[in-house]
C-alpha positions as semicolon CSV with decimal commas, in nm:
position;residue;x (nm);y (nm);z (nm)
1;M;-3,910;-4,827;0,164
2;S;-3,996;-5,077;-0,122
3;D;-4,213;-5,245;0,089
4;G;-4,465;-4,923;0,037
5;L;-4,619;-4,789;0,374
6;K;-4,931;-4,864;0,505
7;L;-5,138;-4,670;0,720
8;K;-5,503;-4,769;0,877
9;M;-5,737;-4,505;0,895
10;L;-6,045;-4,544;1,140
11;L;-6,347;-4,399;0,947
12;T;-6,651;-4,454;1,102
13;M;-6,891;-4,371;0,815
14;S;-7,040;-4,564;0,569
15;A;-6,982;-4,370;0,283
16;D;-6,639;-4,361;0,102
17;P;-6,363;-4,095;0,139
18;E;-6,345;-3,874;-0,181
19;L;-5,993;-3,786;-0,215
20;A;-5,683;-3,918;-0,058
21;S;-5,318;-3,785;-0,153
22;I;-4,984;-3,770;-0,079
23;T;-4,790;-3,532;-0,152
24;G;-4,418;-3,468;-0,098
25;H;-4,113;-3,499;-0,330
26;H;-4,349;-3,612;-0,624
27;E;-4,697;-3,689;-0,663
28;E;-4,749;-4,062;-0,514
29;E;-5,018;-4,296;-0,615
30;V;-5,245;-4,393;-0,278
31;T;-5,458;-4,702;-0,276
32;L;-5,731;-4,675;-0,021
33;K;-5,905;-5,009;0,072
34;R;-6,192;-5,061;0,288
35;S;-6,073;-5,277;0,618
36;R;-6,265;-5,660;0,591
37;E;-6,423;-5,510;0,910
38;G;-6,575;-5,274;0,720
39;W;-6,514;-5,006;0,993
40;G;-6,191;-4,839;0,857
41;Y;-5,978;-4,787;0,543
42;T;-5,597;-4,871;0,470
43;A;-5,416;-4,612;0,263
44;S;-5,117;-4,756;0,102
45;F;-4,797;-4,614;-0,117
46;N;-4,468;-4,683;-0,229
47;P;-4,226;-4,346;-0,177
48;T;-3,925;-4,436;-0,350
49;I;-3,749;-4,107;-0,257
50;A;-3,697;-4,049;0,113
51;G;-3,831;-3,741;0,281
52;E;-4,181;-3,588;0,424
53;Y;-4,497;-3,668;0,313
54;T;-4,794;-3,552;0,360
55;L;-5,129;-3,760;0,362
56;T;-5,445;-3,560;0,296
57;V;-5,805;-3,768;0,314
58;L;-6,111;-3,580;0,274
59;F;-6,470;-3,618;0,282
60;D;-6,694;-3,405;0,162
61;F;-6,408;-3,177;0,079
62;I;-6,330;-3,162;0,475
63;D;-5,997;-3,317;0,619
64;L;-6,100;-3,627;0,816
65;F;-5,958;-3,592;1,190
66;G;-5,577;-3,673;1,187
67;S;-5,575;-3,519;0,834
68;P;-5,311;-3,386;0,698
69;A;-5,057;-3,612;0,851
70;I;-4,705;-3,572;0,814
71;I;-4,513;-3,911;0,715
72;C;-4,128;-3,971;0,722
73;A;-3,973;-4,197;0,470
74;N;-3,640;-4,284;0,558
75;S;-3,391;-4,470;0,282
76;G;-3,440;-4,826;0,272
77;E;-3,134;-5,096;0,262
78;V;-2,805;-4,996;0,130
79;E;-2,734;-5,115;-0,213
80;A;-2,343;-5,183;-0,290
81;E;-2,431;-5,114;-0,647
82;Q;-2,602;-4,786;-0,577
83;C;-2,309;-4,676;-0,348
84;Q;-2,064;-4,368;-0,453
85;A;-1,708;-4,266;-0,362
86;E;-1,562;-3,949;-0,403
87;G;-1,219;-3,750;-0,342
88;T;-0,897;-3,727;-0,469
89;G;-0,746;-4,023;-0,306
90;L;-0,913;-4,213;-0,546
91;T;-0,655;-4,089;-0,803
92;T;-0,401;-3,987;-0,630
93;A;-0,181;-3,971;-0,346
94;V;0,142;-3,911;-0,256
95;A;0,409;-4,134;-0,034
96;G;0,396;-4,043;0,330
97;Q;0,079;-3,807;0,285
98;P;-0,227;-3,909;0,396
99;A;-0,502;-3,959;0,088
100;H;-0,876;-3,880;0,150
101;F;-1,196;-4,014;-0,006
102;V;-1,541;-4,046;0,132
103;I;-1,765;-4,320;0,062
104;F;-2,168;-4,239;0,013
105;P;-2,377;-4,505;0,098
106;R;-2,734;-4,516;-0,119
107;D;-3,051;-4,739;-0,116
108;E;-3,163;-4,905;-0,441
109;F;-3,322;-4,578;-0,535
110;G;-2,992;-4,362;-0,493
111;N;-3,133;-4,229;-0,137
112;S;-2,887;-4,153;0,079
113;A;-2,847;-4,359;0,402
114;A;-2,853;-4,096;0,635
115;M;-3,171;-4,067;0,875
116;V;-3,454;-3,862;0,742
117;G;-3,685;-3,902;1,069
118;S;-3,703;-4,027;1,399
119;R;-3,604;-4,417;1,325
120;A;-3,229;-4,421;1,171
121;P;-3,140;-4,675;0,930
122;A;-2,844;-4,886;1,056
123;A;-2,511;-4,748;0,948
124;P;-2,356;-4,924;0,684
125;S;-2,026;-5,141;0,743
126;F;-1,783;-5,086;0,459
127;V;-1,443;-5,257;0,434
128;V;-1,151;-5,048;0,244
129;S;-0,835;-5,205;0,138
130;V;-0,552;-5,014;-0,071
131;V;-0,325;-5,273;-0,256
132;G;-0,005;-5,160;-0,429
133;S;0,382;-5,145;-0,427
134;G;0,413;-5,057;-0,030
135;S;0,246;-5,086;0,317
136;T;-0,066;-4,859;0,358
137;Y;-0,242;-4,773;0,663
138;V;-0,617;-4,737;0,649
139;S;-0,858;-4,549;0,880
140;A;-1,245;-4,481;0,855
141;T;-1,375;-4,192;1,108
142;D;-1,736;-4,217;1,219
143;H;-1,998;-4,144;0,917
144;R;-2,136;-3,802;0,892
145;S;-2,478;-3,714;0,951
146;D;-2,543;-3,738;0,566
147;G;-2,483;-4,063;0,628
148;S;-2,134;-4,081;0,447
149;Q;-1,812;-4,230;0,562
150;P;-1,466;-4,046;0,515
151;I;-1,143;-4,265;0,438
152;M;-0,786;-4,171;0,490
153;Y;-0,522;-4,384;0,412
154;Q;-0,114;-4,356;0,361
155;A;0,108;-4,512;0,145
156;T;0,447;-4,587;0,233
157;V;0,614;-4,564;-0,105
158;S;0,558;-4,452;-0,410
159;G;0,386;-4,685;-0,700
160;P;0,070;-4,795;-0,854
161;Y;-0,214;-4,874;-0,605
162;E;-0,566;-5,007;-0,598
163;V;-0,839;-4,914;-0,380
164;Y;-1,118;-5,197;-0,313
165;V;-1,427;-5,057;-0,128
166;A;-1,690;-5,332;-0,030
167;L;-1,992;-5,369;0,185
168;E;-2,012;-5,575;0,470
């Protein structure tokens, strides 16, 4: 997402469009630039929130052909520093009993790594280890539709343990 979206609009008129706007989660600035060939325009904007946006281009206050258009912005690449983990298994476990927590992958803007439109980002791969007084068994289930990764581990003996999560 950080590279922005570029859309080519074919306008076969000599006058400039009077208004271009993107609406979605919040107003986005849209830049309209005439093509070098002189027969069209390129609209570009840089969404930081994943989701659906509506691109509207007006000429004489009338929607141009193809306007409004729905644009779907997926999340960007997963950034390790933005990922979050939640669940009781991060702070409490009972020897011989399963403990659980969930990893929530996020992009540089904090968007969930879940698919928004027709093209899903690749599911991130996490390495989880639990180190402590005894041996542990760690299991990761399939990613959920929201992009999160459930983790289960089981410690064999009581004592202090540390949970490590790394993005591959």
